[in-house]
PDB file of C-alpha atoms in Angstrom:
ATOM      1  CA  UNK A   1     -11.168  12.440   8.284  1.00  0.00           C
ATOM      2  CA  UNK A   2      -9.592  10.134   5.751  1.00  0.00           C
ATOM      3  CA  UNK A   3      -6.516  10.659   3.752  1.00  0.00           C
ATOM      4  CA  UNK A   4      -7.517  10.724   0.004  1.00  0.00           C
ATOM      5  CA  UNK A   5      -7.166   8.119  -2.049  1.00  0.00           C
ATOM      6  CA  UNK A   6      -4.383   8.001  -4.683  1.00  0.00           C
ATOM      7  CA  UNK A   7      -5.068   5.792  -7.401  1.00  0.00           C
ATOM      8  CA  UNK A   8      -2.376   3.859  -9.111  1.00  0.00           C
ATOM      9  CA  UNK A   9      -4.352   1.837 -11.145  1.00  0.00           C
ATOM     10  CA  UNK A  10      -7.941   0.801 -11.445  1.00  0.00           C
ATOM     11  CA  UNK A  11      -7.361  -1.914  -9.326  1.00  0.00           C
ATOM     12  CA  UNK A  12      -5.171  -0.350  -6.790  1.00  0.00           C
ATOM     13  CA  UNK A  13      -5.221   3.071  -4.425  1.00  0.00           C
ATOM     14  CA  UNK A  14      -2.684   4.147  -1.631  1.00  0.00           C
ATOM     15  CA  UNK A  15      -3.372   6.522   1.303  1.00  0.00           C
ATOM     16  CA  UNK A  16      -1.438   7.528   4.294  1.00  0.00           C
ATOM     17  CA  UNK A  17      -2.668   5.533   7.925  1.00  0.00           C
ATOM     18  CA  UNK A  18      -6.202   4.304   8.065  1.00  0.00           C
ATOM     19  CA  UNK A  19      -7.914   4.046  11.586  1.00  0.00           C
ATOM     20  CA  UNK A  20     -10.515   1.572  12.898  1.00  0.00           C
ATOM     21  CA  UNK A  21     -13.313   4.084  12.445  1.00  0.00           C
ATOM     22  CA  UNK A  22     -12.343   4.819   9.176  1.00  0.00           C
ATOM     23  CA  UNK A  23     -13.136   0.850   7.659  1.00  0.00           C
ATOM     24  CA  UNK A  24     -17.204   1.721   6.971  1.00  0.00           C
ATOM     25  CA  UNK A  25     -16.163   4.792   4.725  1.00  0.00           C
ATOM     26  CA  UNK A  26     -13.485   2.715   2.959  1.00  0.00           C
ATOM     27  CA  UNK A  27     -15.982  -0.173   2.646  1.00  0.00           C
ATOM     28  CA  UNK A  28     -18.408   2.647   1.484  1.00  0.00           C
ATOM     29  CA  UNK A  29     -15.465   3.806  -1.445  1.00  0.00           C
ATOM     30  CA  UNK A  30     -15.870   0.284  -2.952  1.00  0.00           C
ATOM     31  CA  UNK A  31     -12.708  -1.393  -2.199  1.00  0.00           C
ATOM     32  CA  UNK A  32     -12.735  -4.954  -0.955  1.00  0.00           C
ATOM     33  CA  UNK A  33      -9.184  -5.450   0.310  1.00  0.00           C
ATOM     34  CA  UNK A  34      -6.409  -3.265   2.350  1.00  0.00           C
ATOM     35  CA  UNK A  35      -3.022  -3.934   2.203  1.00  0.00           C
ATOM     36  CA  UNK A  36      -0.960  -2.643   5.548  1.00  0.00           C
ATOM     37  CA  UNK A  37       2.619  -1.393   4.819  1.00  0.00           C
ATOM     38  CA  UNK A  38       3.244   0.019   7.952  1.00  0.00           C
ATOM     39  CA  UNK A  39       5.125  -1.595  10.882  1.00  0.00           C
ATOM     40  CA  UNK A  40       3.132  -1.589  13.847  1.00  0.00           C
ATOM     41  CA  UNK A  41       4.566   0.509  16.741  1.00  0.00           C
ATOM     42  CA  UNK A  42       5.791   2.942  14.080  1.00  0.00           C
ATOM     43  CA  UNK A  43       4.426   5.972  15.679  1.00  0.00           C
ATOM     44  CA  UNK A  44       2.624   6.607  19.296  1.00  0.00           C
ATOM     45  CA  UNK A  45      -1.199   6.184  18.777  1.00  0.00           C
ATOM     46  CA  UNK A  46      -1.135   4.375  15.541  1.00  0.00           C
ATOM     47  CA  UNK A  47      -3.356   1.982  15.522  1.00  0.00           C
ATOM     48  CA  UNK A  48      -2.176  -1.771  15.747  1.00  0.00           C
ATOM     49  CA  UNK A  49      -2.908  -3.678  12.110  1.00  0.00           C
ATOM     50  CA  UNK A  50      -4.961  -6.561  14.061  1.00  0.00           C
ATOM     51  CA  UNK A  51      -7.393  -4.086  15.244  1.00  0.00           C
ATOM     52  CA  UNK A  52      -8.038  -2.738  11.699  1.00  0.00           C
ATOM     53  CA  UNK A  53      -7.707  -6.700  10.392  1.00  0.00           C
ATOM     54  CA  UNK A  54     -10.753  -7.437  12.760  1.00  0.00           C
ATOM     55  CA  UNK A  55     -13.194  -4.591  11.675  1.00  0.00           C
ATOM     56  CA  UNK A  56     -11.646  -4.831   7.989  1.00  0.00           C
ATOM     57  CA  UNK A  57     -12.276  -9.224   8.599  1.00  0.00           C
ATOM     58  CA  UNK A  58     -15.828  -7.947  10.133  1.00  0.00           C
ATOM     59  CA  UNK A  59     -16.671  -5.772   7.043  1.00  0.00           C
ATOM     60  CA  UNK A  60     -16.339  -8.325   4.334  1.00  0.00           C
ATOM     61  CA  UNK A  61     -12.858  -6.821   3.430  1.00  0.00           C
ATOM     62  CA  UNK A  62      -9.607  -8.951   2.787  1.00  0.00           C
ATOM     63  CA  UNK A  63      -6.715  -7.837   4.830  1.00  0.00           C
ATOM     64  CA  UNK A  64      -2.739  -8.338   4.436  1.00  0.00           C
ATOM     65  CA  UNK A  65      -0.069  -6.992   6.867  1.00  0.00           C
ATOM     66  CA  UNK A  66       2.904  -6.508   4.617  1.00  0.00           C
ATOM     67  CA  UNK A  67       5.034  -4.271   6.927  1.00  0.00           C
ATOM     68  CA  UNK A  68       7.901  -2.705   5.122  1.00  0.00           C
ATOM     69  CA  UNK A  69      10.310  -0.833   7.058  1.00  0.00           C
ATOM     70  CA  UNK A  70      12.416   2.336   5.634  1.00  0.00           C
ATOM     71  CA  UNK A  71      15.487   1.202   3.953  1.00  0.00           C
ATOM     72  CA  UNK A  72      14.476  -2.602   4.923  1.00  0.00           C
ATOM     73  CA  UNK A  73      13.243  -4.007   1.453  1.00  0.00           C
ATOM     74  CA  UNK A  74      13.470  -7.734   1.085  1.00  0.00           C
ATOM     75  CA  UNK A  75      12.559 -10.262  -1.203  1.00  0.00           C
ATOM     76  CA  UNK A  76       9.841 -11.864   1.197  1.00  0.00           C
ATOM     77  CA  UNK A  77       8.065  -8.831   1.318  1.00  0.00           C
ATOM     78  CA  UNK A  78       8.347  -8.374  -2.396  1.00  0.00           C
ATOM     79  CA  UNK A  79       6.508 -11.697  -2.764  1.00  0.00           C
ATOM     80  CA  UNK A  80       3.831 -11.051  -0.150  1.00  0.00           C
ATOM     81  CA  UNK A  81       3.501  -8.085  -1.887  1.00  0.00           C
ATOM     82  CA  UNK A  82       3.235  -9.542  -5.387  1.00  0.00           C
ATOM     83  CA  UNK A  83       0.625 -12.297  -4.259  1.00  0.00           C
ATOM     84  CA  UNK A  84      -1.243  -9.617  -2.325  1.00  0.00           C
ATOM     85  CA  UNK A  85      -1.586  -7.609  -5.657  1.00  0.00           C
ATOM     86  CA  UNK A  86      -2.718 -10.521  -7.472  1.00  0.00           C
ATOM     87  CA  UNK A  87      -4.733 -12.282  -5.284  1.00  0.00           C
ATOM     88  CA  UNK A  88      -6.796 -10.332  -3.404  1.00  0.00           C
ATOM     89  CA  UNK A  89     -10.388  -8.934  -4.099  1.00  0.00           C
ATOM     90  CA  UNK A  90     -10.395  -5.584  -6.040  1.00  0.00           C
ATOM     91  CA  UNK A  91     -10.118  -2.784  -5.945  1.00  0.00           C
ATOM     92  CA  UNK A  92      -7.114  -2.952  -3.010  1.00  0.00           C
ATOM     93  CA  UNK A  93      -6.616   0.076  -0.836  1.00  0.00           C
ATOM     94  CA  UNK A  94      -2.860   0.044  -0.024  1.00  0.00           C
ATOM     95  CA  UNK A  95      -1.712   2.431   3.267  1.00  0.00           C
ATOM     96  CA  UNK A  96       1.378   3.301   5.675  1.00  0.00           C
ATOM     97  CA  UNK A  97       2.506   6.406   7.079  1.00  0.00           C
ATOM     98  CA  UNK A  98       2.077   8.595   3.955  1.00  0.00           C
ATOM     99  CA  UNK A  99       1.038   6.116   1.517  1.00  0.00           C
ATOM    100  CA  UNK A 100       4.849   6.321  -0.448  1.00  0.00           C
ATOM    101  CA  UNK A 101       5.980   3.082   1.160  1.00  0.00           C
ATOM    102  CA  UNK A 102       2.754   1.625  -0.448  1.00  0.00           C
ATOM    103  CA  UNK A 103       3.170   3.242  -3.518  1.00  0.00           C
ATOM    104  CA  UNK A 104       6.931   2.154  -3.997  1.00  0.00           C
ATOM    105  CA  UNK A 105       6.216  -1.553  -3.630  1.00  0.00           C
ATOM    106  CA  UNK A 106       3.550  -1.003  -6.035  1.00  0.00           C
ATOM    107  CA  UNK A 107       6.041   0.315  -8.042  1.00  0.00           C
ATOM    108  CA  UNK A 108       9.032  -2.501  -7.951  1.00  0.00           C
ATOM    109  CA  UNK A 109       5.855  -4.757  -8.399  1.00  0.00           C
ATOM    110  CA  UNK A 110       4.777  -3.614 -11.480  1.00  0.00           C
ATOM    111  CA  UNK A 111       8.173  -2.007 -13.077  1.00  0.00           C
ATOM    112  CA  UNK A 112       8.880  -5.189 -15.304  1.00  0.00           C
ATOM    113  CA  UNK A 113       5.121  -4.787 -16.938  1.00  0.00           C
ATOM    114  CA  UNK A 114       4.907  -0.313 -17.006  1.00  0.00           C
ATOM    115  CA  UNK A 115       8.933   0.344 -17.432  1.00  0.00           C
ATOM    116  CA  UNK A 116      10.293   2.958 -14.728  1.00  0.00           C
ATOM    117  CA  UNK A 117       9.211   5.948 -16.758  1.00  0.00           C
ATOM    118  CA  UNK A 118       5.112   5.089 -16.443  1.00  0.00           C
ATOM    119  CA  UNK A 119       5.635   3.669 -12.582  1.00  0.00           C
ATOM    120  CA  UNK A 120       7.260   7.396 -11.933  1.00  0.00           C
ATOM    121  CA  UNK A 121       4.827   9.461 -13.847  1.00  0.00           C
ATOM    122  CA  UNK A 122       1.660   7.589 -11.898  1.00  0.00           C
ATOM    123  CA  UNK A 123       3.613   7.590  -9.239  1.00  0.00           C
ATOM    124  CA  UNK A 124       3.527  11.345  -9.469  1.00  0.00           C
ATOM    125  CA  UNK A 125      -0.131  12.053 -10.713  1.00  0.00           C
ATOM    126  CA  UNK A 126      -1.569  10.571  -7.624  1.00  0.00           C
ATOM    127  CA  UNK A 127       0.702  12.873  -5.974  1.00  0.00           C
ATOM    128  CA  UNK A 128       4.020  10.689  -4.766  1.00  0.00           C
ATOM    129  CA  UNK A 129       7.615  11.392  -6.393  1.00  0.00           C
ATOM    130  CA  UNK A 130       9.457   8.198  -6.804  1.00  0.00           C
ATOM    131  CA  UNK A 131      12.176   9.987  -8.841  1.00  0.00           C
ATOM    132  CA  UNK A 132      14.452   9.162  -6.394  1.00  0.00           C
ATOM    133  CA  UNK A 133      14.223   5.720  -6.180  1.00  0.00           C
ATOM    134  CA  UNK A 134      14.802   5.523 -10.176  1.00  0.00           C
ATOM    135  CA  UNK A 135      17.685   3.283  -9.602  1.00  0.00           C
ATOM    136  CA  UNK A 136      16.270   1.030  -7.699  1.00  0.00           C
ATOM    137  CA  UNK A 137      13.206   0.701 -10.183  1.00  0.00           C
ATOM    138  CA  UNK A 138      15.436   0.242 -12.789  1.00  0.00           C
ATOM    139  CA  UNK A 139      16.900  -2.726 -10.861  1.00  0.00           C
ATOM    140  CA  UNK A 140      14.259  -4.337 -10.686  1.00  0.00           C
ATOM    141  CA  UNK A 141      12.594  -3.654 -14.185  1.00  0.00           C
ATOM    142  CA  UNK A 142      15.923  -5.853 -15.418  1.00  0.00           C
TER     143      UNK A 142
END
């Protein structure tokens, strides 16, 4: 069974890990790219992000491996990020572990356009606190 989808905007959803079996629902849901967030090898019997690439690639849906590890934020993965936001076909379906790595770099991404306060409180509705991480948004809404 899928994770639900948490929207963050109307162009943009995040969910915990997506399988292989999983891409004809997700194709089914509308959205026409998926962003991966999660390193692969994270956990035992997660699936690798090329096997998902190939039935996403198969499906008609954009793919982007943009792994970010805990604690491991860098400006190259900000950027893929960024051009993976802007670029790709919409709606995107962004996933990880829990979907809060997603939702974070949504997050920084967006911070200098919403201001920390709106990136926190849709943060929240779709059900992830980034109160936390309030400093580091502010950083980067600068």
């Amino acid at each position: 069974m899928l994770n639900q989808f948490n929207k963050l905007s109307d162009d943009i959803s995040a969910t915990g890990q997506i399988f292989p079996e999983q891409i004809d629902f997700i194709k089914e849901s509308g959205f026409k790219s998926i962003i991966c967030n999660r390193p692969d090898m994270e956990k035992p019997g997660q699936p690798h992000h090329a096997n998902i690439d190939k039935l996403a690639t198969e499906n008609g849906i954009e793919h982007a491996y943009i792994p970010l590890q805990p604690g491991r934020l860098t400006p190259e993965i900000l950027d893929a990020m960024t051009k993976a936001l802007e670029t790709m076909p919409k709606p995107i379906l962004a996933h990880c572990a829990s979907g809060m790595r997603s939702t974070l770099l949504w997050g920084i991404v967006n911070v200098k356009a919403l201001g920390v306060d709106t990136v926190i409180t849709t943060a929240r509705g779709a059900g992830y606190d980034l109160a936390k991480f309030r400093p580091v948004l502010k950083n980067f809404a600068k």
